[in-house]
Amino acid sequence: MQLFSKFLLIGSLVTMCTSATAGPRELGADYRRLESNYAMLTFIREKCPEFEYPEMVKKPKVEQEMQNKIGIESYIQFMTQMNKSDLRQNAKDTIEKLFANIEGCHDPKLTQAVERIAVVHAQAYERFHAEPALIKPKDVPVPMRR
């Protein structure tokens, strides 16, 4: 009985203490979400260039981080697939639908939508940034001393 309770306790602790890493699928999903947010904001900027946008993580930083996490070859394949996907078209359709339901660039609903995009973007970046790299970082060469 005591042995059974020890196994039960150890099993439950192991189950509860496993790391919560999401893996490549969630890493890719978060990256797609970030790219979609950038695309939506680009389409909003086209319609409302004078609109004030919240501060967000810049796209080049996210792209570089993705390259470091999955490697340059995988990144190129991933971006090829992303460029073939309908991500940008879906973002454009979403913004078109938003502008069909608001009264222009000064509508408070636009401000709410952009703030919501910023919140979702921050959450996705937080998850994305926390994910470990899928490849080992390259060793930094150390000069030999003579």
PDB file of C-alpha atoms in Angstrom:
ATOM      1  CA  MET A   1       0.000   0.000   0.000  1.00  0.00           C
ATOM      2  CA  GLN A   2       2.780   2.401   0.917  1.00  0.00           C
ATOM      3  CA  LEU A   3       4.658   1.550  -2.303  1.00  0.00           C
ATOM      4  CA  PHE A   4       1.526   2.203  -4.353  1.00  0.00           C
ATOM      5  CA  SER A   5       1.036   5.615  -2.734  1.00  0.00           C
ATOM      6  CA  LYS A   6       4.676   6.529  -3.457  1.00  0.00           C
ATOM      7  CA  PHE A   7       4.241   5.623  -7.140  1.00  0.00           C
ATOM      8  CA  LEU A   8       1.027   7.594  -7.262  1.00  0.00           C
ATOM      9  CA  LEU A   9       2.683  10.621  -5.666  1.00  0.00           C
ATOM     10  CA  ILE A  10       5.720  10.448  -7.964  1.00  0.00           C
ATOM     11  CA  GLY A  11       3.530   9.963 -11.039  1.00  0.00           C
ATOM     12  CA  SER A  12       1.357  12.938 -10.198  1.00  0.00           C
ATOM     13  CA  LEU A  13       4.395  15.133  -9.486  1.00  0.00           C
ATOM     14  CA  VAL A  14       6.029  14.164 -12.769  1.00  0.00           C
ATOM     15  CA  THR A  15       2.815  14.914 -14.640  1.00  0.00           C
ATOM     16  CA  MET A  16       2.439  18.292 -12.969  1.00  0.00           C
ATOM     17  CA  CYS A  17       6.099  19.294 -13.327  1.00  0.00           C
ATOM     18  CA  THR A  18       6.634  18.551 -17.005  1.00  0.00           C
ATOM     19  CA  SER A  19       7.721  21.590 -18.927  1.00  0.00           C
ATOM     20  CA  ALA A  20       5.072  23.349 -20.931  1.00  0.00           C
ATOM     21  CA  THR A  21       7.009  23.785 -24.145  1.00  0.00           C
ATOM     22  CA  ALA A  22       4.724  23.888 -27.082  1.00  0.00           C
ATOM     23  CA  GLY A  23       6.964  22.709 -29.876  1.00  0.00           C
ATOM     24  CA  PRO A  24       7.271  23.495 -33.572  1.00  0.00           C
ATOM     25  CA  ARG A  25       3.555  23.586 -34.347  1.00  0.00           C
ATOM     26  CA  GLU A  26       2.789  26.250 -31.732  1.00  0.00           C
ATOM     27  CA  LEU A  27       5.963  28.135 -32.613  1.00  0.00           C
ATOM     28  CA  GLY A  28       4.778  28.298 -36.217  1.00  0.00           C
ATOM     29  CA  ALA A  29       1.230  29.226 -35.197  1.00  0.00           C
ATOM     30  CA  ASP A  30       2.485  32.107 -33.053  1.00  0.00           C
ATOM     31  CA  TYR A  31       4.753  33.295 -35.856  1.00  0.00           C
ATOM     32  CA  ARG A  32       1.831  33.177 -38.317  1.00  0.00           C
ATOM     33  CA  ARG A  33      -0.291  35.159 -35.853  1.00  0.00           C
ATOM     34  CA  LEU A  34       2.467  37.776 -35.574  1.00  0.00           C
ATOM     35  CA  GLU A  35       2.761  37.984 -39.371  1.00  0.00           C
ATOM     36  CA  SER A  36      -1.014  38.285 -39.690  1.00  0.00           C
ATOM     37  CA  ASN A  37      -1.032  41.148 -37.185  1.00  0.00           C
ATOM     38  CA  TYR A  38       1.697  42.939 -39.142  1.00  0.00           C
ATOM     39  CA  ALA A  39      -0.308  42.480 -42.353  1.00  0.00           C
ATOM     40  CA  MET A  40      -3.516  43.799 -40.768  1.00  0.00           C
ATOM     41  CA  LEU A  41      -1.722  46.860 -39.425  1.00  0.00           C
ATOM     42  CA  THR A  42      -0.172  47.463 -42.846  1.00  0.00           C
ATOM     43  CA  PHE A  43      -3.622  47.477 -44.444  1.00  0.00           C
ATOM     44  CA  ILE A  44      -4.931  49.815 -41.743  1.00  0.00           C
ATOM     45  CA  ARG A  45      -1.952  52.143 -42.348  1.00  0.00           C
ATOM     46  CA  GLU A  46      -2.839  52.244 -46.040  1.00  0.00           C
ATOM     47  CA  LYS A  47      -6.350  53.420 -45.193  1.00  0.00           C
ATOM     48  CA  CYS A  48      -5.462  55.632 -42.214  1.00  0.00           C
ATOM     49  CA  PRO A  49      -1.867  56.890 -42.416  1.00  0.00           C
ATOM     50  CA  GLU A  50      -2.446  59.517 -39.703  1.00  0.00           C
ATOM     51  CA  PHE A  51      -3.753  56.974 -37.169  1.00  0.00           C
ATOM     52  CA  GLU A  52      -1.606  56.583 -34.046  1.00  0.00           C
ATOM     53  CA  TYR A  53      -0.458  52.996 -33.555  1.00  0.00           C
ATOM     54  CA  PRO A  54       0.609  51.326 -30.312  1.00  0.00           C
ATOM     55  CA  GLU A  55       4.223  50.307 -29.780  1.00  0.00           C
ATOM     56  CA  MET A  56       4.828  46.709 -30.820  1.00  0.00           C
ATOM     57  CA  VAL A  57       7.794  44.415 -31.396  1.00  0.00           C
ATOM     58  CA  LYS A  58       9.265  45.237 -34.792  1.00  0.00           C
ATOM     59  CA  LYS A  59       8.972  42.736 -37.624  1.00  0.00           C
ATOM     60  CA  PRO A  60      12.734  42.400 -38.376  1.00  0.00           C
ATOM     61  CA  LYS A  61      13.361  41.394 -34.763  1.00  0.00           C
ATOM     62  CA  VAL A  62      10.700  38.670 -34.951  1.00  0.00           C
ATOM     63  CA  GLU A  63      12.043  37.431 -38.301  1.00  0.00           C
ATOM     64  CA  GLN A  64      15.598  37.243 -36.958  1.00  0.00           C
ATOM     65  CA  GLU A  65      14.422  35.427 -33.854  1.00  0.00           C
ATOM     66  CA  MET A  66      12.554  32.889 -35.993  1.00  0.00           C
ATOM     67  CA  GLN A  67      15.681  32.310 -38.089  1.00  0.00           C
ATOM     68  CA  ASN A  68      17.663  31.688 -34.911  1.00  0.00           C
ATOM     69  CA  LYS A  69      15.033  29.292 -33.574  1.00  0.00           C
ATOM     70  CA  ILE A  70      14.602  27.078 -36.635  1.00  0.00           C
ATOM     71  CA  GLY A  71      17.701  27.659 -38.766  1.00  0.00           C
ATOM     72  CA  ILE A  72      18.053  29.529 -42.033  1.00  0.00           C
ATOM     73  CA  GLU A  73      17.175  26.596 -44.323  1.00  0.00           C
ATOM     74  CA  SER A  74      13.978  25.797 -42.450  1.00  0.00           C
ATOM     75  CA  TYR A  75      13.157  29.495 -42.269  1.00  0.00           C
ATOM     76  CA  ILE A  76      13.412  29.842 -46.046  1.00  0.00           C
ATOM     77  CA  GLN A  77      11.108  26.840 -46.571  1.00  0.00           C
ATOM     78  CA  PHE A  78       8.690  28.153 -43.952  1.00  0.00           C
ATOM     79  CA  MET A  79       8.571  31.625 -45.522  1.00  0.00           C
ATOM     80  CA  THR A  80       8.030  30.094 -48.977  1.00  0.00           C
ATOM     81  CA  GLN A  81       5.010  28.252 -47.619  1.00  0.00           C
ATOM     82  CA  MET A  82       3.781  31.394 -45.837  1.00  0.00           C
ATOM     83  CA  ASN A  83       4.060  33.437 -49.040  1.00  0.00           C
ATOM     84  CA  LYS A  84       1.983  30.821 -50.892  1.00  0.00           C
ATOM     85  CA  SER A  85      -0.651  30.770 -48.150  1.00  0.00           C
ATOM     86  CA  ASP A  86      -3.696  33.018 -47.944  1.00  0.00           C
ATOM     87  CA  LEU A  87      -2.505  34.748 -44.763  1.00  0.00           C
ATOM     88  CA  ARG A  88      -2.201  38.215 -46.323  1.00  0.00           C
ATOM     89  CA  GLN A  89      -5.500  37.864 -48.157  1.00  0.00           C
ATOM     90  CA  ASN A  90      -7.263  36.812 -44.957  1.00  0.00           C
ATOM     91  CA  ALA A  91      -5.755  39.799 -43.149  1.00  0.00           C
ATOM     92  CA  LYS A  92      -6.904  42.105 -45.944  1.00  0.00           C
ATOM     93  CA  ASP A  93     -10.409  40.616 -45.887  1.00  0.00           C
ATOM     94  CA  THR A  94     -10.562  41.094 -42.106  1.00  0.00           C
ATOM     95  CA  ILE A  95      -9.603  44.761 -42.408  1.00  0.00           C
ATOM     96  CA  GLU A  96     -12.075  45.303 -45.258  1.00  0.00           C
ATOM     97  CA  LYS A  97     -14.805  43.814 -43.085  1.00  0.00           C
ATOM     98  CA  LEU A  98     -13.729  46.026 -40.175  1.00  0.00           C
ATOM     99  CA  PHE A  99     -13.876  49.168 -42.294  1.00  0.00           C
ATOM    100  CA  ALA A 100     -17.308  48.155 -43.600  1.00  0.00           C
ATOM    101  CA  ASN A 101     -18.557  48.222 -39.979  1.00  0.00           C
ATOM    102  CA  ILE A 102     -16.954  51.463 -38.788  1.00  0.00           C
ATOM    103  CA  GLU A 103     -17.317  55.141 -39.641  1.00  0.00           C
ATOM    104  CA  GLY A 104     -13.774  55.821 -40.881  1.00  0.00           C
ATOM    105  CA  CYS A 105     -10.387  56.414 -39.340  1.00  0.00           C
ATOM    106  CA  HIS A 106     -11.630  58.385 -36.341  1.00  0.00           C
ATOM    107  CA  ASP A 107     -14.136  55.792 -35.154  1.00  0.00           C
ATOM    108  CA  PRO A 108     -13.460  54.532 -31.594  1.00  0.00           C
ATOM    109  CA  LYS A 109     -14.102  50.987 -32.852  1.00  0.00           C
ATOM    110  CA  LEU A 110     -10.958  51.246 -34.980  1.00  0.00           C
ATOM    111  CA  THR A 111      -8.969  52.240 -31.905  1.00  0.00           C
ATOM    112  CA  GLN A 112     -10.416  49.276 -30.010  1.00  0.00           C
ATOM    113  CA  ALA A 113      -9.585  46.916 -32.878  1.00  0.00           C
ATOM    114  CA  VAL A 114      -5.996  48.140 -33.114  1.00  0.00           C
ATOM    115  CA  GLU A 115      -5.569  47.873 -29.337  1.00  0.00           C
ATOM    116  CA  ARG A 116      -6.916  44.316 -29.493  1.00  0.00           C
ATOM    117  CA  ILE A 117      -4.436  43.490 -32.259  1.00  0.00           C
ATOM    118  CA  ALA A 118      -1.638  44.914 -30.066  1.00  0.00           C
ATOM    119  CA  VAL A 119      -2.729  42.792 -27.066  1.00  0.00           C
ATOM    120  CA  VAL A 120      -2.949  39.600 -29.153  1.00  0.00           C
ATOM    121  CA  HIS A 121       0.393  40.473 -30.725  1.00  0.00           C
ATOM    122  CA  ALA A 122       2.068  40.926 -27.334  1.00  0.00           C
ATOM    123  CA  GLN A 123       0.669  37.615 -26.071  1.00  0.00           C
ATOM    124  CA  ALA A 124       1.763  35.755 -29.211  1.00  0.00           C
ATOM    125  CA  TYR A 125       5.227  37.300 -29.054  1.00  0.00           C
ATOM    126  CA  GLU A 126       5.570  36.375 -25.398  1.00  0.00           C
ATOM    127  CA  ARG A 127       4.793  32.728 -26.195  1.00  0.00           C
ATOM    128  CA  PHE A 128       6.976  32.827 -29.310  1.00  0.00           C
ATOM    129  CA  HIS A 129       9.923  34.355 -27.453  1.00  0.00           C
ATOM    130  CA  ALA A 130       9.657  31.833 -24.608  1.00  0.00           C
ATOM    131  CA  GLU A 131       9.866  28.839 -26.940  1.00  0.00           C
ATOM    132  CA  PRO A 132      13.285  27.213 -27.031  1.00  0.00           C
ATOM    133  CA  ALA A 133      15.176  27.048 -30.307  1.00  0.00           C
ATOM    134  CA  LEU A 134      14.684  23.894 -32.337  1.00  0.00           C
ATOM    135  CA  ILE A 135      18.305  23.910 -33.431  1.00  0.00           C
ATOM    136  CA  LYS A 136      21.496  24.227 -31.463  1.00  0.00           C
ATOM    137  CA  PRO A 137      23.018  27.702 -31.730  1.00  0.00           C
ATOM    138  CA  LYS A 138      26.279  27.828 -33.651  1.00  0.00           C
ATOM    139  CA  ASP A 139      29.388  27.862 -31.506  1.00  0.00           C
ATOM    140  CA  VAL A 140      31.209  31.140 -31.349  1.00  0.00           C
ATOM    141  CA  PRO A 141      34.799  30.641 -32.438  1.00  0.00           C
ATOM    142  CA  VAL A 142      37.372  31.430 -29.789  1.00  0.00           C
ATOM    143  CA  PRO A 143      40.713  32.718 -31.070  1.00  0.00           C
ATOM    144  CA  MET A 144      43.665  30.595 -30.166  1.00  0.00           C
ATOM    145  CA  ARG A 145      46.310  32.118 -27.955  1.00  0.00           C
ATOM    146  CA  ARG A 146      49.967  31.740 -28.768  1.00  0.00           C
TER     147      ARG A 146
END
